[in-house]
PDB file of C-alpha atoms in Angstrom:
ATOM      1  CA  MET A   1     -11.769 -21.262  25.124  1.00 70.00           C
ATOM      2  CA  GLY A   2     -11.070 -17.618  24.424  1.00 90.00           C
ATOM      3  CA  LEU A   3      -8.488 -16.119  22.333  1.00 93.00           C
ATOM      4  CA  ASP A   4      -6.876 -19.481  21.515  1.00 95.00           C
ATOM      5  CA  ALA A   5     -10.302 -20.809  20.284  1.00 95.00           C
ATOM      6  CA  VAL A   6     -10.594 -17.755  17.935  1.00 96.00           C
ATOM      7  CA  GLN A   7      -7.155 -18.290  16.623  1.00 97.00           C
ATOM      8  CA  ALA A   8      -7.802 -22.024  16.080  1.00 96.00           C
ATOM      9  CA  ALA A   9     -11.068 -21.303  14.159  1.00 96.00           C
ATOM     10  CA  LEU A  10      -9.387 -19.004  11.700  1.00 98.00           C
ATOM     11  CA  PRO A  11      -8.496 -20.711   8.360  1.00 98.00           C
ATOM     12  CA  GLU A  12      -4.931 -20.858   7.047  1.00 98.00           C
ATOM     13  CA  TYR A  13      -5.405 -17.927   4.787  1.00 98.00           C
ATOM     14  CA  ALA A  14      -5.960 -15.867   7.728  1.00 98.00           C
ATOM     15  CA  ARG A  15      -2.861 -16.868   9.598  1.00 98.00           C
ATOM     16  CA  ASP A  16      -1.626 -13.182   9.675  1.00 98.00           C
ATOM     17  CA  ILE A  17      -4.879 -12.281  11.446  1.00 98.00           C
ATOM     18  CA  SER A  18      -4.348 -15.139  14.010  1.00 97.00           C
ATOM     19  CA  LEU A  19      -0.771 -14.071  14.583  1.00 97.00           C
ATOM     20  CA  ASN A  20      -1.784 -10.442  14.960  1.00 97.00           C
ATOM     21  CA  LEU A  21      -4.407 -11.414  17.515  1.00 97.00           C
ATOM     22  CA  GLY A  22      -1.821 -13.001  19.581  1.00 95.00           C
ATOM     23  CA  ALA A  23       0.539 -10.067  19.148  1.00 96.00           C
ATOM     24  CA  THR A  24      -2.100  -7.333  19.983  1.00 96.00           C
ATOM     25  CA  ILE A  25      -4.418  -8.900  22.449  1.00 96.00           C
ATOM     26  CA  GLY A  26      -2.118 -11.540  23.773  1.00 90.00           C
ATOM     27  CA  ALA A  27       0.874  -9.359  24.192  1.00 93.00           C
ATOM     28  CA  SER A  28      -0.494  -5.824  24.466  1.00 94.00           C
ATOM     29  CA  PRO A  29       1.638  -3.027  26.203  1.00 95.00           C
ATOM     30  CA  LEU A  30      -1.754  -1.670  27.387  1.00 97.00           C
ATOM     31  CA  THR A  31      -3.086  -2.789  30.821  1.00 97.00           C
ATOM     32  CA  PRO A  32      -5.058  -6.047  30.745  1.00 97.00           C
ATOM     33  CA  VAL A  33      -8.244  -3.968  31.464  1.00 97.00           C
ATOM     34  CA  GLN A  34      -7.554  -1.583  28.643  1.00 98.00           C
ATOM     35  CA  THR A  35      -6.753  -4.505  26.325  1.00 98.00           C
ATOM     36  CA  TRP A  36      -9.622  -6.727  27.111  1.00 98.00           C
ATOM     37  CA  GLY A  37     -12.136  -3.990  27.256  1.00 98.00           C
ATOM     38  CA  ALA A  38     -11.105  -2.766  23.888  1.00 98.00           C
ATOM     39  CA  ALA A  39     -11.165  -6.354  22.624  1.00 98.00           C
ATOM     40  CA  LEU A  40     -14.626  -6.977  24.025  1.00 98.00           C
ATOM     41  CA  ALA A  41     -16.087  -3.713  22.851  1.00 98.00           C
ATOM     42  CA  CYS A  42     -14.780  -4.338  19.368  1.00 98.00           C
ATOM     43  CA  ALA A  43     -16.126  -7.955  19.433  1.00 98.00           C
ATOM     44  CA  VAL A  44     -19.615  -6.506  20.192  1.00 98.00           C
ATOM     45  CA  ALA A  45     -19.208  -3.982  17.310  1.00 98.00           C
ATOM     46  CA  ALA A  46     -17.814  -6.597  14.888  1.00 98.00           C
ATOM     47  CA  ARG A  47     -21.034  -8.666  15.471  1.00 97.00           C
ATOM     48  CA  ASN A  48     -19.653 -12.207  14.998  1.00 98.00           C
ATOM     49  CA  PRO A  49     -21.173 -14.590  17.529  1.00 97.00           C
ATOM     50  CA  VAL A  50     -18.307 -16.950  17.731  1.00 96.00           C
ATOM     51  CA  LEU A  51     -15.825 -14.098  18.195  1.00 98.00           C
ATOM     52  CA  LEU A  52     -17.939 -12.306  20.706  1.00 98.00           C
ATOM     53  CA  ARG A  53     -18.479 -15.494  22.798  1.00 97.00           C
ATOM     54  CA  GLU A  54     -14.852 -16.353  22.958  1.00 97.00           C
ATOM     55  CA  ILE A  55     -13.570 -12.968  23.630  1.00 97.00           C
ATOM     56  CA  ALA A  56     -16.224 -12.304  26.284  1.00 97.00           C
ATOM     57  CA  ALA A  57     -15.361 -15.579  28.020  1.00 96.00           C
ATOM     58  CA  GLU A  58     -11.793 -14.585  28.449  1.00 96.00           C
ATOM     59  CA  ALA A  59     -12.502 -10.833  29.096  1.00 97.00           C
ATOM     60  CA  HIS A  60     -14.523 -11.725  32.133  1.00 96.00           C
ATOM     61  CA  GLY A  61     -11.321 -12.812  33.941  1.00 95.00           C
ATOM     62  CA  HIS A  62      -9.573  -9.618  33.101  1.00 96.00           C
ATOM     63  CA  LEU A  63     -12.404  -7.074  33.572  1.00 96.00           C
ATOM     64  CA  GLY A  64     -14.765  -8.385  36.167  1.00 94.00           C
ATOM     65  CA  PRO A  65     -18.521  -7.960  35.878  1.00 95.00           C
ATOM     66  CA  GLU A  66     -18.453  -4.151  36.010  1.00 94.00           C
ATOM     67  CA  GLY A  67     -15.793  -3.948  33.372  1.00 95.00           C
ATOM     68  CA  VAL A  68     -17.589  -6.336  31.055  1.00 96.00           C
ATOM     69  CA  GLU A  69     -20.736  -4.297  31.391  1.00 95.00           C
ATOM     70  CA  ALA A  70     -18.704  -1.133  30.703  1.00 95.00           C
ATOM     71  CA  ALA A  71     -17.039  -2.444  27.633  1.00 97.00           C
ATOM     72  CA  LYS A  72     -20.412  -3.742  26.177  1.00 97.00           C
ATOM     73  CA  GLY A  73     -21.830  -0.264  27.112  1.00 96.00           C
ATOM     74  CA  ALA A  74     -19.116   1.476  25.229  1.00 96.00           C
ATOM     75  CA  ALA A  75     -19.972  -0.485  22.104  1.00 97.00           C
ATOM     76  CA  ALA A  76     -23.657   0.097  22.523  1.00 96.00           C
ATOM     77  CA  ILE A  77     -23.354   3.802  23.086  1.00 96.00           C
ATOM     78  CA  MET A  78     -20.986   4.235  20.139  1.00 96.00           C
ATOM     79  CA  ALA A  79     -23.200   2.046  17.867  1.00 97.00           C
ATOM     80  CA  MET A  80     -25.732   4.985  18.311  1.00 96.00           C
ATOM     81  CA  THR A  81     -23.385   7.981  18.430  1.00 96.00           C
ATOM     82  CA  ASN A  82     -21.054   6.758  15.483  1.00 96.00           C
ATOM     83  CA  ILE A  83     -24.115   6.568  13.199  1.00 96.00           C
ATOM     84  CA  TYR A  84     -25.386   9.928  14.299  1.00 96.00           C
ATOM     85  CA  TYR A  85     -22.165  11.942  14.202  1.00 94.00           C
ATOM     86  CA  ARG A  86     -20.936  10.223  10.986  1.00 95.00           C
ATOM     87  CA  ALA A  87     -24.150  11.008   9.230  1.00 95.00           C
ATOM     88  CA  THR A  88     -24.328  14.586  10.278  1.00 95.00           C
ATOM     89  CA  HIS A  89     -20.723  15.043   9.072  1.00 94.00           C
ATOM     90  CA  LEU A  90     -21.370  13.286   5.794  1.00 94.00           C
ATOM     91  CA  ILE A  91     -24.388  15.414   4.999  1.00 95.00           C
ATOM     92  CA  GLY A  92     -21.948  18.267   4.586  1.00 93.00           C
ATOM     93  CA  ASP A  93     -24.099  20.992   6.164  1.00 95.00           C
ATOM     94  CA  GLU A  94     -22.151  22.467   9.080  1.00 92.00           C
ATOM     95  CA  GLN A  95     -25.379  23.721  10.917  1.00 95.00           C
ATOM     96  CA  TYR A  96     -25.945  20.036  11.901  1.00 94.00           C
ATOM     97  CA  ALA A  97     -22.702  20.200  14.008  1.00 87.00           C
ATOM     98  CA  SER A  98     -24.283  22.987  16.091  1.00 90.00           C
ATOM     99  CA  MET A  99     -27.523  21.322  16.608  1.00 94.00           C
ATOM    100  CA  PRO A 100     -28.016  19.356  19.818  1.00 93.00           C
ATOM    101  CA  ALA A 101     -28.031  15.521  19.258  1.00 92.00           C
ATOM    102  CA  ARG A 102     -30.804  15.031  21.877  1.00 91.00           C
ATOM    103  CA  LEU A 103     -29.637  11.420  22.259  1.00 90.00           C
ATOM    104  CA  ARG A 104     -29.246  10.048  25.934  1.00 89.00           C
ATOM    105  CA  MET A 105     -25.642   9.376  26.512  1.00 84.00           C
ATOM    106  CA  GLN A 106     -25.538   9.135  30.404  1.00 84.00           C
ATOM    107  CA  LEU A 107     -23.359   6.136  30.397  1.00 81.00           C
ATOM    108  CA  ILE A 108     -20.426   8.256  29.171  1.00 78.00           C
ATOM    109  CA  ALA A 109     -20.547  10.239  32.249  1.00 71.00           C
ATOM    110  CA  ARG A 110     -20.370   7.384  34.774  1.00 81.00           C
ATOM    111  CA  PRO A 111     -19.253   4.252  32.965  1.00 79.00           C
ATOM    112  CA  GLY A 112     -18.441   2.138  36.028  1.00 86.00           C
ATOM    113  CA  VAL A 113     -14.670   1.888  35.215  1.00 93.00           C
ATOM    114  CA  ASP A 114     -11.889   4.449  34.731  1.00 94.00           C
ATOM    115  CA  LYS A 115     -13.246   7.148  32.365  1.00 95.00           C
ATOM    116  CA  GLY A 116      -9.985   6.975  30.425  1.00 96.00           C
ATOM    117  CA  ASP A 117     -10.187   3.352  29.730  1.00 97.00           C
ATOM    118  CA  PHE A 118     -13.911   3.728  28.744  1.00 96.00           C
ATOM    119  CA  LYS A 119     -12.849   6.415  26.317  1.00 96.00           C
ATOM    120  CA  LEU A 120     -10.162   4.131  24.828  1.00 97.00           C
ATOM    121  CA  TRP A 121     -12.843   1.405  24.183  1.00 98.00           C
ATOM    122  CA  CYS A 122     -15.181   4.104  22.495  1.00 97.00           C
ATOM    123  CA  LEU A 123     -12.127   4.947  20.269  1.00 98.00           C
ATOM    124  CA  ALA A 124     -11.766   1.221  19.495  1.00 98.00           C
ATOM    125  CA  VAL A 125     -15.443   0.988  18.384  1.00 98.00           C
ATOM    126  CA  SER A 126     -15.318   4.154  16.401  1.00 98.00           C
ATOM    127  CA  ALA A 127     -12.492   2.691  14.421  1.00 98.00           C
ATOM    128  CA  ILE A 128     -14.550  -0.337  13.446  1.00 98.00           C
ATOM    129  CA  THR A 129     -17.686   1.768  12.644  1.00 96.00           C
ATOM    130  CA  GLY A 130     -15.739   4.426  10.769  1.00 95.00           C
ATOM    131  CA  CYS A 131     -16.855   7.655  12.347  1.00 95.00           C
ATOM    132  CA  GLY A 132     -14.126  10.242  11.782  1.00 94.00           C
ATOM    133  CA  VAL A 133     -15.808  12.754  14.020  1.00 94.00           C
ATOM    134  CA  CYS A 134     -15.934  10.314  16.932  1.00 96.00           C
ATOM    135  CA  LEU A 135     -12.415   9.114  16.318  1.00 97.00           C
ATOM    136  CA  GLU A 136     -11.110  12.678  16.526  1.00 97.00           C
ATOM    137  CA  SER A 137     -13.117  13.623  19.506  1.00 96.00           C
ATOM    138  CA  GLN A 138     -12.140  10.520  21.538  1.00 97.00           C
ATOM    139  CA  GLU A 139      -8.402  10.739  20.453  1.00 98.00           C
ATOM    140  CA  LYS A 140      -8.302  14.391  21.723  1.00 98.00           C
ATOM    141  CA  ALA A 141     -10.065  13.475  24.931  1.00 97.00           C
ATOM    142  CA  LEU A 142      -7.589  10.560  25.560  1.00 98.00           C
ATOM    143  CA  ARG A 143      -4.532  12.804  24.814  1.00 98.00           C
ATOM    144  CA  ARG A 144      -5.936  15.445  27.359  1.00 97.00           C
ATOM    145  CA  ARG A 145      -6.076  12.634  29.864  1.00 97.00           C
ATOM    146  CA  GLY A 146      -2.483  11.672  29.284  1.00 97.00           C
ATOM    147  CA  PHE A 147      -2.756   8.726  27.032  1.00 98.00           C
ATOM    148  CA  THR A 148       0.050   8.514  24.589  1.00 98.00           C
ATOM    149  CA  ARG A 149      -0.080   8.166  20.882  1.00 98.00           C
ATOM    150  CA  GLU A 150       1.305   4.602  21.233  1.00 98.00           C
ATOM    151  CA  GLN A 151      -1.543   3.769  23.478  1.00 98.00           C
ATOM    152  CA  VAL A 152      -4.144   5.103  20.924  1.00 98.00           C
ATOM    153  CA  GLN A 153      -2.354   3.262  18.172  1.00 98.00           C
ATOM    154  CA  GLU A 154      -2.192  -0.099  20.145  1.00 98.00           C
ATOM    155  CA  THR A 155      -5.903   0.309  20.718  1.00 98.00           C
ATOM    156  CA  LEU A 156      -6.463   0.872  16.940  1.00 98.00           C
ATOM    157  CA  ARG A 157      -4.406  -2.241  16.274  1.00 98.00           C
ATOM    158  CA  ILE A 158      -6.738  -4.263  18.444  1.00 98.00           C
ATOM    159  CA  SER A 159      -9.693  -2.900  16.627  1.00 98.00           C
ATOM    160  CA  ALA A 160      -8.239  -3.829  13.301  1.00 98.00           C
ATOM    161  CA  VAL A 161      -7.373  -7.413  14.093  1.00 98.00           C
ATOM    162  CA  VAL A 162     -10.781  -8.052  16.034  1.00 98.00           C
ATOM    163  CA  HIS A 163     -12.619  -6.728  13.185  1.00 98.00           C
ATOM    164  CA  ALA A 164     -10.617  -8.800  10.564  1.00 98.00           C
ATOM    165  CA  ALA A 165     -11.134 -11.932  12.691  1.00 98.00           C
ATOM    166  CA  ALA A 166     -14.932 -11.236  12.638  1.00 98.00           C
ATOM    167  CA  VAL A 167     -14.987 -10.580   8.866  1.00 98.00           C
ATOM    168  CA  THR A 168     -12.978 -13.961   8.188  1.00 98.00           C
ATOM    169  CA  LEU A 169     -15.194 -15.946  10.571  1.00 98.00           C
ATOM    170  CA  ASP A 170     -18.295 -14.566   8.900  1.00 98.00           C
ATOM    171  CA  ALA A 171     -17.077 -15.243   5.566  1.00 98.00           C
ATOM    172  CA  GLU A 172     -16.187 -18.867   6.482  1.00 97.00           C
ATOM    173  CA  ALA A 173     -19.674 -19.379   8.061  1.00 97.00           C
ATOM    174  CA  ALA A 174     -21.338 -18.066   4.946  1.00 97.00           C
ATOM    175  CA  LEU A 175     -19.340 -20.413   2.696  1.00 96.00           C
ATOM    176  CA  ALA A 176     -19.738 -23.486   4.840  1.00 94.00           C
TER     177      ALA A 176
END
């Protein structure tokens, strides 16, 4: 159950993904809370049910109930904000950037976990959904909080391999 089950479910052609899951989530230099919160938030964002169930099962032991809710909350809030800010950016009219979003985002102010960790998870989700505005904003906020570029990079690595695992599992399910 957990990360081992995800790795075992990946086909041989995705061996690199399996190995990278072990190297990023299984042996991350981030704290266990940072690692598993990012992995869980990314699993929510990646939307594969098998991946989400297995990562959530293992994440509970590292995050506790409050951390699990915060990681899911990071994915939920970023699902909304990533779409909004990416769209206003892509439209190309700078006036949209000065207009208030008028979207409730109270969770960001009090996530129930360390705010830096929460922002790290938001960055991880933003990498999956591809919102450049959100990535820049979260990275700057993290750097102001004392996070290193290596911590940001490690989080992006987690995003990449969790997403790749979800894509692979989705493809295999569709072809079965």
